[in-house]
Amino acid sequence: MKKIITILLLVSIIFLDSKSVYAITNQEKQLFYKTVEAEVTGAGYESKLRVANVILNRVNSPKFPNTVGKVIKQKGQFSCIADGRMSKAVPTDSAKQAVDDALEGRWVISSKVLFFNEIGCDSYASRNKVLWGKDKVHEFYYE
């Protein structure tokens, strides 16, 4: 019986530590939906998925807080909070799908990408980080 419990515990730890499983509250999920929508309003699913991936990459990074809510609320990190877009955002189905897919482990960027900004924006990342790639809306940067 002890061996079975030990094996189950080890399997649980491995499963919970994998990239595709995140402990997230419903409140954090709603915040995640709104953040992705506000940051990428009008863009397609793939752009929204990339932004969701960056947020989860930060959760996984020792350089950032370890929960979705804390990453999103960290001061100065998301322009949609600073400029008020987030308070008005109504998540679309594509934003919700992008977040849900990211939480289930769908990745379309490197796990080392921790920053993004609008194309052409003069930012800390654009001045100090290595460009990973860009889409129609954002440029994405390695840590």
JSON list of C-alpha atoms in Angstrom, two decimals:
[
{"chain": "A", "resi": 1, "resn": "MET", "atom": "CA", "xyz": [0.00, 0.00, 0.00]},
{"chain": "A", "resi": 2, "resn": "LYS", "atom": "CA", "xyz": [2.86, 2.40, 0.85]},
{"chain": "A", "resi": 3, "resn": "LYS", "atom": "CA", "xyz": [4.48, 1.73, -2.55]},
{"chain": "A", "resi": 4, "resn": "ILE", "atom": "CA", "xyz": [1.24, 2.48, -4.39]},
{"chain": "A", "resi": 5, "resn": "ILE", "atom": "CA", "xyz": [0.78, 5.77, -2.54]},
{"chain": "A", "resi": 6, "resn": "THR", "atom": "CA", "xyz": [4.41, 6.71, -3.16]},
{"chain": "A", "resi": 7, "resn": "ILE", "atom": "CA", "xyz": [4.08, 5.92, -6.88]},
{"chain": "A", "resi": 8, "resn": "LEU", "atom": "CA", "xyz": [0.83, 7.90, -7.13]},
{"chain": "A", "resi": 9, "resn": "LEU", "atom": "CA", "xyz": [2.42, 10.82, -5.34]},
{"chain": "A", "resi": 10, "resn": "LEU", "atom": "CA", "xyz": [5.41, 10.80, -7.70]},
{"chain": "A", "resi": 11, "resn": "VAL", "atom": "CA", "xyz": [3.16, 10.59, -10.75]},
{"chain": "A", "resi": 12, "resn": "SER", "atom": "CA", "xyz": [1.07, 13.48, -9.39]},
{"chain": "A", "resi": 13, "resn": "ILE", "atom": "CA", "xyz": [4.14, 15.62, -8.83]},
{"chain": "A", "resi": 14, "resn": "ILE", "atom": "CA", "xyz": [5.42, 14.95, -12.35]},
{"chain": "A", "resi": 15, "resn": "PHE", "atom": "CA", "xyz": [1.97, 15.67, -13.81]},
{"chain": "A", "resi": 16, "resn": "LEU", "atom": "CA", "xyz": [1.50, 18.89, -11.86]},
{"chain": "A", "resi": 17, "resn": "ASP", "atom": "CA", "xyz": [4.99, 20.06, -12.76]},
{"chain": "A", "resi": 18, "resn": "SER", "atom": "CA", "xyz": [4.45, 19.61, -16.50]},
{"chain": "A", "resi": 19, "resn": "LYS", "atom": "CA", "xyz": [4.05, 22.58, -18.82]},
{"chain": "A", "resi": 20, "resn": "SER", "atom": "CA", "xyz": [0.44, 21.75, -19.63]},
{"chain": "A", "resi": 21, "resn": "VAL", "atom": "CA", "xyz": [-1.02, 21.94, -16.12]},
{"chain": "A", "resi": 22, "resn": "TYR", "atom": "CA", "xyz": [-1.59, 25.16, -14.24]},
{"chain": "A", "resi": 23, "resn": "ALA", "atom": "CA", "xyz": [-3.37, 25.70, -10.96]},
{"chain": "A", "resi": 24, "resn": "ILE", "atom": "CA", "xyz": [-5.52, 28.71, -11.74]},
{"chain": "A", "resi": 25, "resn": "THR", "atom": "CA", "xyz": [-8.59, 30.07, -10.00]},
{"chain": "A", "resi": 26, "resn": "ASN", "atom": "CA", "xyz": [-11.70, 31.07, -11.93]},
{"chain": "A", "resi": 27, "resn": "GLN", "atom": "CA", "xyz": [-11.00, 34.69, -10.97]},
{"chain": "A", "resi": 28, "resn": "GLU", "atom": "CA", "xyz": [-7.47, 34.45, -12.43]},
{"chain": "A", "resi": 29, "resn": "LYS", "atom": "CA", "xyz": [-8.86, 32.81, -15.57]},
{"chain": "A", "resi": 30, "resn": "GLN", "atom": "CA", "xyz": [-11.31, 35.69, -16.09]},
{"chain": "A", "resi": 31, "resn": "LEU", "atom": "CA", "xyz": [-8.45, 38.15, -15.55]},
{"chain": "A", "resi": 32, "resn": "PHE", "atom": "CA", "xyz": [-6.33, 36.16, -18.03]},
{"chain": "A", "resi": 33, "resn": "TYR", "atom": "CA", "xyz": [-9.14, 36.29, -20.64]},
{"chain": "A", "resi": 34, "resn": "LYS", "atom": "CA", "xyz": [-9.53, 40.04, -20.20]},
{"chain": "A", "resi": 35, "resn": "THR", "atom": "CA", "xyz": [-5.78, 40.70, -20.35]},
{"chain": "A", "resi": 36, "resn": "VAL", "atom": "CA", "xyz": [-5.32, 38.74, -23.56]},
{"chain": "A", "resi": 37, "resn": "GLU", "atom": "CA", "xyz": [-8.33, 40.43, -25.15]},
{"chain": "A", "resi": 38, "resn": "ALA", "atom": "CA", "xyz": [-7.21, 43.90, -24.06]},
{"chain": "A", "resi": 39, "resn": "GLU", "atom": "CA", "xyz": [-3.62, 43.39, -25.26]},
{"chain": "A", "resi": 40, "resn": "VAL", "atom": "CA", "xyz": [-4.64, 41.93, -28.63]},
{"chain": "A", "resi": 41, "resn": "THR", "atom": "CA", "xyz": [-8.12, 43.32, -29.41]},
{"chain": "A", "resi": 42, "resn": "GLY", "atom": "CA", "xyz": [-8.96, 42.85, -33.06]},
{"chain": "A", "resi": 43, "resn": "ALA", "atom": "CA", "xyz": [-6.15, 40.39, -33.75]},
{"chain": "A", "resi": 44, "resn": "GLY", "atom": "CA", "xyz": [-6.62, 36.74, -34.50]},
{"chain": "A", "resi": 45, "resn": "TYR", "atom": "CA", "xyz": [-6.37, 33.61, -32.40]},
{"chain": "A", "resi": 46, "resn": "GLU", "atom": "CA", "xyz": [-2.64, 33.02, -33.04]},
{"chain": "A", "resi": 47, "resn": "SER", "atom": "CA", "xyz": [-1.67, 36.49, -31.78]},
{"chain": "A", "resi": 48, "resn": "LYS", "atom": "CA", "xyz": [-3.79, 35.95, -28.68]},
{"chain": "A", "resi": 49, "resn": "LEU", "atom": "CA", "xyz": [-2.21, 32.55, -28.11]},
{"chain": "A", "resi": 50, "resn": "ARG", "atom": "CA", "xyz": [1.28, 34.08, -28.30]},
{"chain": "A", "resi": 51, "resn": "VAL", "atom": "CA", "xyz": [0.38, 36.66, -25.63]},
{"chain": "A", "resi": 52, "resn": "ALA", "atom": "CA", "xyz": [-1.14, 33.91, -23.44]},
{"chain": "A", "resi": 53, "resn": "ASN", "atom": "CA", "xyz": [2.09, 31.92, -23.90]},
{"chain": "A", "resi": 54, "resn": "VAL", "atom": "CA", "xyz": [4.19, 34.88, -22.75]},
{"chain": "A", "resi": 55, "resn": "ILE", "atom": "CA", "xyz": [2.11, 35.23, -19.60]},
{"chain": "A", "resi": 56, "resn": "LEU", "atom": "CA", "xyz": [2.54, 31.53, -18.80]},
{"chain": "A", "resi": 57, "resn": "ASN", "atom": "CA", "xyz": [6.24, 31.70, -19.64]},
{"chain": "A", "resi": 58, "resn": "ARG", "atom": "CA", "xyz": [6.50, 34.37, -16.97]},
{"chain": "A", "resi": 59, "resn": "VAL", "atom": "CA", "xyz": [4.66, 32.15, -14.48]},
{"chain": "A", "resi": 60, "resn": "ASN", "atom": "CA", "xyz": [7.29, 29.49, -15.21]},
{"chain": "A", "resi": 61, "resn": "SER", "atom": "CA", "xyz": [10.21, 31.91, -14.88]},
{"chain": "A", "resi": 62, "resn": "PRO", "atom": "CA", "xyz": [11.99, 32.54, -11.58]},
{"chain": "A", "resi": 63, "resn": "LYS", "atom": "CA", "xyz": [12.29, 36.19, -12.68]},
{"chain": "A", "resi": 64, "resn": "PHE", "atom": "CA", "xyz": [8.54, 36.79, -12.35]},
{"chain": "A", "resi": 65, "resn": "PRO", "atom": "CA", "xyz": [5.76, 35.95, -9.87]},
{"chain": "A", "resi": 66, "resn": "ASN", "atom": "CA", "xyz": [4.55, 32.35, -9.94]},
{"chain": "A", "resi": 67, "resn": "THR", "atom": "CA", "xyz": [0.81, 32.82, -10.53]},
{"chain": "A", "resi": 68, "resn": "VAL", "atom": "CA", "xyz": [-1.15, 34.15, -13.48]},
{"chain": "A", "resi": 69, "resn": "GLY", "atom": "CA", "xyz": [-2.83, 36.79, -11.33]},
{"chain": "A", "resi": 70, "resn": "LYS", "atom": "CA", "xyz": [0.42, 38.09, -9.88]},
{"chain": "A", "resi": 71, "resn": "VAL", "atom": "CA", "xyz": [2.13, 38.15, -13.28]},
{"chain": "A", "resi": 72, "resn": "ILE", "atom": "CA", "xyz": [-0.71, 40.16, -14.80]},
{"chain": "A", "resi": 73, "resn": "LYS", "atom": "CA", "xyz": [-0.98, 42.55, -11.85]},
{"chain": "A", "resi": 74, "resn": "GLN", "atom": "CA", "xyz": [2.77, 43.13, -11.54]},
{"chain": "A", "resi": 75, "resn": "LYS", "atom": "CA", "xyz": [3.26, 46.90, -11.76]},
{"chain": "A", "resi": 76, "resn": "GLY", "atom": "CA", "xyz": [4.26, 48.30, -15.13]},
{"chain": "A", "resi": 77, "resn": "GLN", "atom": "CA", "xyz": [4.11, 45.05, -17.09]},
{"chain": "A", "resi": 78, "resn": "PHE", "atom": "CA", "xyz": [0.94, 45.31, -19.17]},
{"chain": "A", "resi": 79, "resn": "SER", "atom": "CA", "xyz": [-0.02, 48.50, -20.98]},
{"chain": "A", "resi": 80, "resn": "CYS", "atom": "CA", "xyz": [-3.68, 47.48, -21.07]},
{"chain": "A", "resi": 81, "resn": "ILE", "atom": "CA", "xyz": [-3.85, 47.93, -17.31]},
{"chain": "A", "resi": 82, "resn": "ALA", "atom": "CA", "xyz": [-2.02, 51.26, -17.28]},
{"chain": "A", "resi": 83, "resn": "ASP", "atom": "CA", "xyz": [-4.11, 52.82, -20.06]},
{"chain": "A", "resi": 84, "resn": "GLY", "atom": "CA", "xyz": [-7.49, 51.43, -18.93]},
{"chain": "A", "resi": 85, "resn": "ARG", "atom": "CA", "xyz": [-8.19, 49.11, -21.86]},
{"chain": "A", "resi": 86, "resn": "MET", "atom": "CA", "xyz": [-8.43, 46.13, -19.51]},
{"chain": "A", "resi": 87, "resn": "SER", "atom": "CA", "xyz": [-11.31, 47.59, -17.50]},
{"chain": "A", "resi": 88, "resn": "LYS", "atom": "CA", "xyz": [-13.35, 47.91, -20.72]},
{"chain": "A", "resi": 89, "resn": "ALA", "atom": "CA", "xyz": [-12.30, 44.61, -22.33]},
{"chain": "A", "resi": 90, "resn": "VAL", "atom": "CA", "xyz": [-14.93, 42.00, -23.07]},
{"chain": "A", "resi": 91, "resn": "PRO", "atom": "CA", "xyz": [-13.20, 38.71, -23.86]},
{"chain": "A", "resi": 92, "resn": "THR", "atom": "CA", "xyz": [-14.04, 37.26, -27.26]},
{"chain": "A", "resi": 93, "resn": "ASP", "atom": "CA", "xyz": [-14.36, 33.57, -27.98]},
{"chain": "A", "resi": 94, "resn": "SER", "atom": "CA", "xyz": [-10.93, 33.64, -29.63]},
{"chain": "A", "resi": 95, "resn": "ALA", "atom": "CA", "xyz": [-9.31, 35.14, -26.51]},
{"chain": "A", "resi": 96, "resn": "LYS", "atom": "CA", "xyz": [-10.96, 32.53, -24.32]},
{"chain": "A", "resi": 97, "resn": "GLN", "atom": "CA", "xyz": [-9.90, 29.74, -26.67]},
{"chain": "A", "resi": 98, "resn": "ALA", "atom": "CA", "xyz": [-6.31, 31.03, -26.79]},
{"chain": "A", "resi": 99, "resn": "VAL", "atom": "CA", "xyz": [-6.09, 31.13, -22.99]},
{"chain": "A", "resi": 100, "resn": "ASP", "atom": "CA", "xyz": [-7.71, 27.72, -22.59]},
{"chain": "A", "resi": 101, "resn": "ASP", "atom": "CA", "xyz": [-5.39, 26.21, -25.20]},
{"chain": "A", "resi": 102, "resn": "ALA", "atom": "CA", "xyz": [-2.32, 27.76, -23.57]},
{"chain": "A", "resi": 103, "resn": "LEU", "atom": "CA", "xyz": [-3.40, 26.42, -20.17]},
{"chain": "A", "resi": 104, "resn": "GLU", "atom": "CA", "xyz": [-3.72, 22.98, -21.77]},
{"chain": "A", "resi": 105, "resn": "GLY", "atom": "CA", "xyz": [-0.17, 23.19, -23.12]},
{"chain": "A", "resi": 106, "resn": "ARG", "atom": "CA", "xyz": [-0.43, 24.62, -26.64]},
{"chain": "A", "resi": 107, "resn": "TRP", "atom": "CA", "xyz": [2.74, 26.60, -27.33]},
{"chain": "A", "resi": 108, "resn": "VAL", "atom": "CA", "xyz": [3.52, 28.61, -30.47]},
{"chain": "A", "resi": 109, "resn": "ILE", "atom": "CA", "xyz": [6.52, 30.53, -29.13]},
{"chain": "A", "resi": 110, "resn": "SER", "atom": "CA", "xyz": [9.71, 29.62, -27.33]},
{"chain": "A", "resi": 111, "resn": "SER", "atom": "CA", "xyz": [9.38, 29.01, -23.61]},
{"chain": "A", "resi": 112, "resn": "LYS", "atom": "CA", "xyz": [12.16, 31.60, -23.20]},
{"chain": "A", "resi": 113, "resn": "VAL", "atom": "CA", "xyz": [10.07, 34.46, -24.61]},
{"chain": "A", "resi": 114, "resn": "LEU", "atom": "CA", "xyz": [9.11, 36.71, -21.70]},
{"chain": "A", "resi": 115, "resn": "PHE", "atom": "CA", "xyz": [8.37, 40.08, -23.31]},
{"chain": "A", "resi": 116, "resn": "PHE", "atom": "CA", "xyz": [6.23, 41.55, -26.05]},
{"chain": "A", "resi": 117, "resn": "ASN", "atom": "CA", "xyz": [5.23, 44.99, -27.21]},
{"chain": "A", "resi": 118, "resn": "GLU", "atom": "CA", "xyz": [3.40, 46.55, -30.11]},
{"chain": "A", "resi": 119, "resn": "ILE", "atom": "CA", "xyz": [5.42, 46.64, -33.31]},
{"chain": "A", "resi": 120, "resn": "GLY", "atom": "CA", "xyz": [7.53, 49.78, -33.44]},
{"chain": "A", "resi": 121, "resn": "CYS", "atom": "CA", "xyz": [7.09, 50.63, -29.77]},
{"chain": "A", "resi": 122, "resn": "ASP", "atom": "CA", "xyz": [10.17, 51.96, -27.99]},
{"chain": "A", "resi": 123, "resn": "SER", "atom": "CA", "xyz": [10.30, 49.81, -24.87]},
{"chain": "A", "resi": 124, "resn": "TYR", "atom": "CA", "xyz": [12.65, 48.18, -22.42]},
{"chain": "A", "resi": 125, "resn": "ALA", "atom": "CA", "xyz": [12.37, 44.94, -24.41]},
{"chain": "A", "resi": 126, "resn": "SER", "atom": "CA", "xyz": [13.01, 46.55, -27.79]},
{"chain": "A", "resi": 127, "resn": "ARG", "atom": "CA", "xyz": [16.12, 48.29, -26.42]},
{"chain": "A", "resi": 128, "resn": "ASN", "atom": "CA", "xyz": [17.52, 45.49, -24.26]},
{"chain": "A", "resi": 129, "resn": "LYS", "atom": "CA", "xyz": [16.27, 42.08, -25.39]},
{"chain": "A", "resi": 130, "resn": "VAL", "atom": "CA", "xyz": [16.81, 39.82, -28.39]},
{"chain": "A", "resi": 131, "resn": "LEU", "atom": "CA", "xyz": [13.92, 39.66, -30.85]},
{"chain": "A", "resi": 132, "resn": "TRP", "atom": "CA", "xyz": [12.33, 36.20, -31.12]},
{"chain": "A", "resi": 133, "resn": "GLY", "atom": "CA", "xyz": [9.84, 37.14, -33.82]},
{"chain": "A", "resi": 134, "resn": "LYS", "atom": "CA", "xyz": [6.79, 39.20, -34.62]},
{"chain": "A", "resi": 135, "resn": "ASP", "atom": "CA", "xyz": [3.26, 38.91, -35.87]},
{"chain": "A", "resi": 136, "resn": "LYS", "atom": "CA", "xyz": [0.91, 41.58, -37.26]},
{"chain": "A", "resi": 137, "resn": "VAL", "atom": "CA", "xyz": [0.53, 43.24, -33.86]},
{"chain": "A", "resi": 138, "resn": "HIS", "atom": "CA", "xyz": [3.48, 42.48, -31.55]},
{"chain": "A", "resi": 139, "resn": "GLU", "atom": "CA", "xyz": [7.19, 41.88, -31.40]},
{"chain": "A", "resi": 140, "resn": "PHE", "atom": "CA", "xyz": [8.27, 39.10, -29.01]},
{"chain": "A", "resi": 141, "resn": "TYR", "atom": "CA", "xyz": [11.56, 39.04, -27.12]},
{"chain": "A", "resi": 142, "resn": "TYR", "atom": "CA", "xyz": [13.65, 36.46, -25.31]},
{"chain": "A", "resi": 143, "resn": "GLU", "atom": "CA", "xyz": [14.36, 36.86, -21.61]}
]
